[in-house]
Coordinates of C-alpha atoms in Angstrom, one line a residue:
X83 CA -1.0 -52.8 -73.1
X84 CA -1.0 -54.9 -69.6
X85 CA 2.5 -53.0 -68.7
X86 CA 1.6 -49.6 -68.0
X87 CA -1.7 -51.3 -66.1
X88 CA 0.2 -52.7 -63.7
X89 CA 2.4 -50.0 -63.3
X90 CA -0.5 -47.6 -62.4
X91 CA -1.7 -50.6 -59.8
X92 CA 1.4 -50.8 -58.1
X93 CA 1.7 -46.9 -57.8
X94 CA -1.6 -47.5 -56.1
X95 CA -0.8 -49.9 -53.7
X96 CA 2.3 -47.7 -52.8
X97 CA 0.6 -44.8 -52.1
X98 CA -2.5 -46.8 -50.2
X99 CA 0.7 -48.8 -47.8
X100 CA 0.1 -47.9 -44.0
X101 CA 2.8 -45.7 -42.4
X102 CA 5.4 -47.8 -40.2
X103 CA 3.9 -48.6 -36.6
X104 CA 6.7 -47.0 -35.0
X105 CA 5.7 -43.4 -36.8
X106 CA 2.7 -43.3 -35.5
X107 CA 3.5 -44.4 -32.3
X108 CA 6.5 -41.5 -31.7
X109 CA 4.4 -39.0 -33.3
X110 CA 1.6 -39.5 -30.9
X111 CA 3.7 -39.8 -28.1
X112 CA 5.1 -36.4 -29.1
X113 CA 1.5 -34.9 -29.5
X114 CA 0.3 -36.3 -25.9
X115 CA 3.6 -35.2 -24.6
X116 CA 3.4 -31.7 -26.2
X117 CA -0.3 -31.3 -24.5
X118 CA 0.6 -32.4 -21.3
X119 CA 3.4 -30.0 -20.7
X120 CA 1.3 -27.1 -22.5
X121 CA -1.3 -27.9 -20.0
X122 CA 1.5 -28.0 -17.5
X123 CA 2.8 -24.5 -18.4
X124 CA -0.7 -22.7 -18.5
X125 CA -1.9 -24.2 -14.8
X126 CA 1.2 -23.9 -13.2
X127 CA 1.5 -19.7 -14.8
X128 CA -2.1 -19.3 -13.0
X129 CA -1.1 -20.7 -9.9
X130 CA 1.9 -17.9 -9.8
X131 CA -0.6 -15.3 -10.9
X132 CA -3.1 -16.3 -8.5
X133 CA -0.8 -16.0 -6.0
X134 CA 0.9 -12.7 -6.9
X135 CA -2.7 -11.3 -6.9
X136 CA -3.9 -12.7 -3.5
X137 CA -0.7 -11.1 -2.0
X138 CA -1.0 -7.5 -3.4
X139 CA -4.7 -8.5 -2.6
X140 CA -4.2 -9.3 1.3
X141 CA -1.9 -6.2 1.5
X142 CA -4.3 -4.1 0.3
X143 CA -7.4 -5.3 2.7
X144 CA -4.6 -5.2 5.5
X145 CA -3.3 -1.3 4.8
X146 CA -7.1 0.1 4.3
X147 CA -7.6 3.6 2.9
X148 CA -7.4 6.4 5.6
X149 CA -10.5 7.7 6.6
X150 CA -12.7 4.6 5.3
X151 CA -12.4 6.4 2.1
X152 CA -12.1 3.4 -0.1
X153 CA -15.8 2.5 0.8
X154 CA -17.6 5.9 1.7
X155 CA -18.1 9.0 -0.1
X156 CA -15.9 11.9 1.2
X157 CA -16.7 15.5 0.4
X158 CA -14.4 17.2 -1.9
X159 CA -13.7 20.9 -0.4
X160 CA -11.5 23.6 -2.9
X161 CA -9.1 25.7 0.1
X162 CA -9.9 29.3 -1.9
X163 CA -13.6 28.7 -2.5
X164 CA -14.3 27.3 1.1
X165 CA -17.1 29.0 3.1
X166 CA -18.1 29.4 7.2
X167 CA -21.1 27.6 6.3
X168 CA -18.9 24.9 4.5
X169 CA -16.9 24.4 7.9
X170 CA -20.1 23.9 9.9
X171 CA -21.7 21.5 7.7
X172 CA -18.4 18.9 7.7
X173 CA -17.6 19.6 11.4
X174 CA -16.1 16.4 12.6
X175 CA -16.3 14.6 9.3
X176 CA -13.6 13.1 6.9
X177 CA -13.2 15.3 4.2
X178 CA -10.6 15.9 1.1
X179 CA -9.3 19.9 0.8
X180 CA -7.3 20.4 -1.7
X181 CA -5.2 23.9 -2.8
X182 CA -1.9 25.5 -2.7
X183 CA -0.2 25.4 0.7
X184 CA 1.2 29.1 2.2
X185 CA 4.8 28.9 2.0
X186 CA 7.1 30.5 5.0
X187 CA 11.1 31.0 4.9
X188 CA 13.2 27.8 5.9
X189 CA 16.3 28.9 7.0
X190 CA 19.5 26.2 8.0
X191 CA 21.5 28.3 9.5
X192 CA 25.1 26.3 9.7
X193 CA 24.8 26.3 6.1
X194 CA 23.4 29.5 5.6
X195 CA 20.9 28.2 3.0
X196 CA 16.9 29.2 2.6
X197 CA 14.1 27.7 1.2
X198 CA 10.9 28.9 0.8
X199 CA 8.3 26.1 1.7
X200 CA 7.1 24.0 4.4
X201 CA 9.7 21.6 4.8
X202 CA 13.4 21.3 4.2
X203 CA 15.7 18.8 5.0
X204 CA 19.6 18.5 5.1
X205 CA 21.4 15.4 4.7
X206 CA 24.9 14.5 5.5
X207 CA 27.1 11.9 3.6
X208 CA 31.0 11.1 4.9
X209 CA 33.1 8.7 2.5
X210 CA 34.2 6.2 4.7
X211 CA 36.1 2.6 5.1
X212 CA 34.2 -0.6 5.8
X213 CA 34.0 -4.3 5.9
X214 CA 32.7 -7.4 4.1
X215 CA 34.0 -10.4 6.0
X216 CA 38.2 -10.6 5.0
X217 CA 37.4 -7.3 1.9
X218 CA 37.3 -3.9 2.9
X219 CA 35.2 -1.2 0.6
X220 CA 34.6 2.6 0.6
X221 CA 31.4 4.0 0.6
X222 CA 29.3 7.0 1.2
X223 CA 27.9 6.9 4.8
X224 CA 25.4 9.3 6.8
X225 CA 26.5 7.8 10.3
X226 CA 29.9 6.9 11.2
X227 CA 31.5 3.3 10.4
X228 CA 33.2 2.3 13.8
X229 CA 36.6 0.8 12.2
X230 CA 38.2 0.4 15.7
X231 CA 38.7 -3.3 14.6
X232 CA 39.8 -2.8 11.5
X233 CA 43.3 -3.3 10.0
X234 CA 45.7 -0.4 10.1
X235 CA 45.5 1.8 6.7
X236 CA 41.4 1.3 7.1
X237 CA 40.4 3.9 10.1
X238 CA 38.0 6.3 9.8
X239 CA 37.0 10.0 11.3
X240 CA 35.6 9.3 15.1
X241 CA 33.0 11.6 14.4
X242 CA 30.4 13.2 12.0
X243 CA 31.3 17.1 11.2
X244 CA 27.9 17.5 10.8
X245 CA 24.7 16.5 11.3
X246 CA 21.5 15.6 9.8
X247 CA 18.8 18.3 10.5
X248 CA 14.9 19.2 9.6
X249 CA 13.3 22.1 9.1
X250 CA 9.4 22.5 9.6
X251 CA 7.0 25.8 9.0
X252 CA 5.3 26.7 12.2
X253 CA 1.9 27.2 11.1
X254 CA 1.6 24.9 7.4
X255 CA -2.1 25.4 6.4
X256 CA -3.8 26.2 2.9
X257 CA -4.0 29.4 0.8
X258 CA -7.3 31.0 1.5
X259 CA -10.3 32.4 3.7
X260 CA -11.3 30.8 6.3
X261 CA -7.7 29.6 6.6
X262 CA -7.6 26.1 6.6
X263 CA -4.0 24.6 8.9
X264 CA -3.1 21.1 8.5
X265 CA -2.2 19.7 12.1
X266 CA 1.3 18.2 12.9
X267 CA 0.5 14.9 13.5
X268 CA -0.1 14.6 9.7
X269 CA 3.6 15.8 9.2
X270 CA 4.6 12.0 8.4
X271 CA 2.4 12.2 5.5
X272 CA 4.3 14.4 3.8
X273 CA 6.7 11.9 2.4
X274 CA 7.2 13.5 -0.9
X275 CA 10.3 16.4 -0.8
X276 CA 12.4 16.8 -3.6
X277 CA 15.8 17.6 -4.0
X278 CA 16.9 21.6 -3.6
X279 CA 20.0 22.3 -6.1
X280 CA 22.6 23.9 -4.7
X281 CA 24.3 27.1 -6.9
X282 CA 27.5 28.8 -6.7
X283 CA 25.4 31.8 -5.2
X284 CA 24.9 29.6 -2.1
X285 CA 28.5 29.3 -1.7
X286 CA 28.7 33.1 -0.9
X287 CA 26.3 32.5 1.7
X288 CA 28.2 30.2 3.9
X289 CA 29.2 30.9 7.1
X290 CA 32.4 32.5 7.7
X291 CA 34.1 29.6 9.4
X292 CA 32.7 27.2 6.5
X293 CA 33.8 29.7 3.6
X294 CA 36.6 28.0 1.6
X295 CA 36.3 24.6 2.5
X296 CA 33.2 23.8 0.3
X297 CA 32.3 23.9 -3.1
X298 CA 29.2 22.7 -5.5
X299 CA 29.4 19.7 -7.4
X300 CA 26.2 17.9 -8.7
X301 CA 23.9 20.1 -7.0
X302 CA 25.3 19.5 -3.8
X303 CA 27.8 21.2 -1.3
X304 CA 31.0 18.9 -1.0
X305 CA 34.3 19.2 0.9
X306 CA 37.1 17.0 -0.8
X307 CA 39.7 17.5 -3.2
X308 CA 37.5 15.4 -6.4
X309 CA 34.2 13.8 -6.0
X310 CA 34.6 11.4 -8.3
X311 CA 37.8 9.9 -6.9
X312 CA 36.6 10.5 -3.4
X313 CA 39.0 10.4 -0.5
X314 CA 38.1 8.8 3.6
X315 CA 36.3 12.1 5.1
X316 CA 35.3 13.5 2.5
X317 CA 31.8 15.3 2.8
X318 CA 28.7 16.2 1.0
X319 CA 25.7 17.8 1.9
X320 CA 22.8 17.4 -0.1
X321 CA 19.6 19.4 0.8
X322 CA 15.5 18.1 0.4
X323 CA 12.7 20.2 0.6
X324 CA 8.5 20.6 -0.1
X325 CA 7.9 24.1 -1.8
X326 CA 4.5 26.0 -1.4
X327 CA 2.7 23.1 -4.0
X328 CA -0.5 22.2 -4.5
X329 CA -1.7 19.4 -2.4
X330 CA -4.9 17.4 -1.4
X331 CA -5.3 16.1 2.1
X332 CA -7.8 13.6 3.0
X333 CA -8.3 13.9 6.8
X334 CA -10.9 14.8 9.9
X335 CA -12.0 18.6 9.7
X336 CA -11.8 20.0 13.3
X337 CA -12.5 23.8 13.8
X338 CA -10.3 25.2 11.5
X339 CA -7.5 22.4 11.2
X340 CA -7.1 18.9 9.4
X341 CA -6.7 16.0 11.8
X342 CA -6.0 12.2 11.5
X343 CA -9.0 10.5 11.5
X344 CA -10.4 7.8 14.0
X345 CA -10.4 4.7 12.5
X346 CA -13.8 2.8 13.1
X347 CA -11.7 -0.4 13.3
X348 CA -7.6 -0.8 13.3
X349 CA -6.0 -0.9 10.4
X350 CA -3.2 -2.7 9.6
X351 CA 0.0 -0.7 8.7
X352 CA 3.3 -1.8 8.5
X353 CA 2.2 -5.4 10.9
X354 CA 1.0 -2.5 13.5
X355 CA -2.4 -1.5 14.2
X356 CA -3.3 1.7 13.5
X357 CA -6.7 3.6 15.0
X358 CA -6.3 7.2 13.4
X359 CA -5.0 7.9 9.9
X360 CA -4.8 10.4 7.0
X361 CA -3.4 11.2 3.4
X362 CA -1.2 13.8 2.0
X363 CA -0.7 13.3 -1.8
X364 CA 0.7 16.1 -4.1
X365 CA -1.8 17.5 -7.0
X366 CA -4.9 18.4 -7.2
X367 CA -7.2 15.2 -6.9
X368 CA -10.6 13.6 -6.2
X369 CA -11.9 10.3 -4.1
X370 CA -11.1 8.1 -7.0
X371 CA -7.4 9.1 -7.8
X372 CA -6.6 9.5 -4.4
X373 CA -7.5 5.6 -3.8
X374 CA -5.5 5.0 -6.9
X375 CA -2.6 6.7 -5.5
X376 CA -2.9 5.3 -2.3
X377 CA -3.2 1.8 -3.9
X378 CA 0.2 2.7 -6.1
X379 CA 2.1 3.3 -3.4
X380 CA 1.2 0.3 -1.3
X381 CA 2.0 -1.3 -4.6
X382 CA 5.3 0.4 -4.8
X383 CA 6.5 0.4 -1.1
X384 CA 5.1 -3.1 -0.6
X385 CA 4.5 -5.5 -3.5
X386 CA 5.6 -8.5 -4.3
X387 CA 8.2 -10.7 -2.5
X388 CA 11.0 -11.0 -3.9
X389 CA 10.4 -15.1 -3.1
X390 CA 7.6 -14.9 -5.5
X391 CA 9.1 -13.2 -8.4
X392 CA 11.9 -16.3 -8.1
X393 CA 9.6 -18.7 -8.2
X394 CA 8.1 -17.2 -11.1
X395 CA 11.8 -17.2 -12.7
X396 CA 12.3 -20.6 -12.1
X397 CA 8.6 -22.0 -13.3
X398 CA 8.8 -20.3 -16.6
X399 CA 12.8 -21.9 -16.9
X400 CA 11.9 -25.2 -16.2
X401 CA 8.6 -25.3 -17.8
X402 CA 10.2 -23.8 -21.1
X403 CA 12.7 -26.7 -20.6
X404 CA 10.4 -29.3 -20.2
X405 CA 8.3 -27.7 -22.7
X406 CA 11.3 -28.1 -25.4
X407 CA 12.0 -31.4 -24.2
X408 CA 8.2 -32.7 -25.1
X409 CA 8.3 -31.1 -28.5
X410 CA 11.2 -32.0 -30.0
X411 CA 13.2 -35.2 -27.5
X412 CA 11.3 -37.7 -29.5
X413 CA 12.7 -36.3 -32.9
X414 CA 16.6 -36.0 -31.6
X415 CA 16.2 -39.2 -29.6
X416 CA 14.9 -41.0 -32.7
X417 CA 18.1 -39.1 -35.0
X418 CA 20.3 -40.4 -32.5
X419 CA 19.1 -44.2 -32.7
X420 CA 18.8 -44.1 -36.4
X421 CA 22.8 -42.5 -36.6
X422 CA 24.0 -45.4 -34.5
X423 CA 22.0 -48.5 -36.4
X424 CA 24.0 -47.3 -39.3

């Protein structure tokens, strides 16, 4: 009867022993070491955060919105629905007109090519020899690579065949009555062309002294014998152009014609300051998505450094390293020990 009594009151005083010192110990140390790198990993993440934010942040404050339209309210005027009375009342004022721009006949003559819109530009790429320190590479170039040092077997053309060349409507202004021109100093603005495909119909249109030696490939005219196996000299020409689109221009209204607006203090663009500015953004828009737009491509063109995005690399590499380390070092240091006392 006393057996199984004092089996029961040894199975209690096993369960009721204390853990080894050493357990608790490591496993604390793990825990402590497991919170201080976790709290390691979340302020050091808002420190790059806070940093990539206060940079797009500064950029933004430094490249204000044209017009002082990020902070005032700027009349929104449609091109076709515009009135005399509508011109009178914003005389001297910054204003956003938007519509569908009048569209003239762009003609490049030395290729023979036309466009109807207000802008079209031709571009001109020559497959050329050049050099990396001892290495010499081909690539497609739109100036000439002097190779007058180079090594014989690497020489390329002395000159260009052709040349680069723009093509800008006379009068660009807005569909409607009153008629509504936009002034060239707002020309820079217009920084959004797309590509113009070339078609085998355009080949018939060549000049005479040009017929022969081109054909289309990839929506481009090129002289060569295969443009994917290109040879030095080869040429392409590749056309860009803005079409009669809708547009909406934020900008002074003076007379009858859209002007860059005085800045009431310099802006900062590009590390210049700036006094008069404007916006030309394709679409149909309001105040609100023109900031947002103007914001985006700050965003775009300027952004982040690319010295901040390392730094962000290399804090979440070493952080997830030391991270691993705190978790789980205690556990394989502890294996390894044990392995060796046996």
């Amino acid at each position: 009867g006393g057996t199984p009594g004092r089996v029961r009151m040894v199975r209690s005083q096993i369960t009721s022993l204390p853990m080894p010192a050493g357990v608790y110990s490591r496993r604390s140390l793990l825990q402590s070491n497991a919170l201080r790198w976790l709290l390691i990993i979340v302020l050091g993440s808002a420190l790059v955060m806070s940093a990539r934010y206060w940079n797009n942040h500064r950029k933004r404050i430094d490249k204000s919105m044209p017009c002082s339209g990020a902070t005032e309210t700027v009349p929104v005027l449609d091109a076709e629905r515009l009135s005399e009375d509508d011109l009178s009342k914003h005389q001297g004022k910054a204003v956003l007109v938007r519509g569908a721009l009048r569209g003239g006949d762009l003609v490049d003559e030395e290729f023979g090519l036309t466009f109807r819109g207000v802008y079209l530009r031709r571009s001109i790429e020559m497959f050329q020899w050049t050099k990396d320190g001892s290495e010499y590479h081909k690539h497609w170039y739109p100036y000439v690579i002097d190779s007058m040092s180079f090594t014989r077997g690497h020489l390329n053309p002395l000159l260009m065949p052709f040349h680069d060349a723009e093509h800008i409507l006379d009068d660009i202004s807005f569909q409607g009555d009153p008629r509504i021109q936009v002034s060239s100093q707002l020309l820079p603005q217009f920084s959004f062309a797309h590509r113009v495909p070339i078609t085998a119909s355009d080949l018939e249109r060549l000049p005479a002294d040009l017929q022969g030696t081109f054909r289309v490939v990839h929506d481009q005219f090129f002289r060569g014998r295969d443009i994917h196996y290109p040879s030095i000299g080869d040429v392409r020409v590749h056309f860009a152009g803005i079409a009669a689109v809708n547009v909406t221009v934020l900008a002074a209204l003076k007379g009858r014609e859209l002007v860059p607006c005085q800045q009431a203090s310099a802006a900062h663009v590009g590390g210049e300051h700036v006094s008069e500015s404007a916006l030309v953004v394709p679409g149909v828009l309001d105040q609100p998505e023109m900031q947002t737009a103007f914001f985006q491509s700050i965003d775009h063109g300027l952004g982040v450094p690319w010295w901040l995005y390392l730094l962000g690399v290399i804090h979440v590499a070493c952080f997830a390293v030391l991270g691993f380390l705190a978790f789980f070092w205690g556990d394989f240091s502890q294996r390894i020990r044990d392995s060796r006392s046996d």
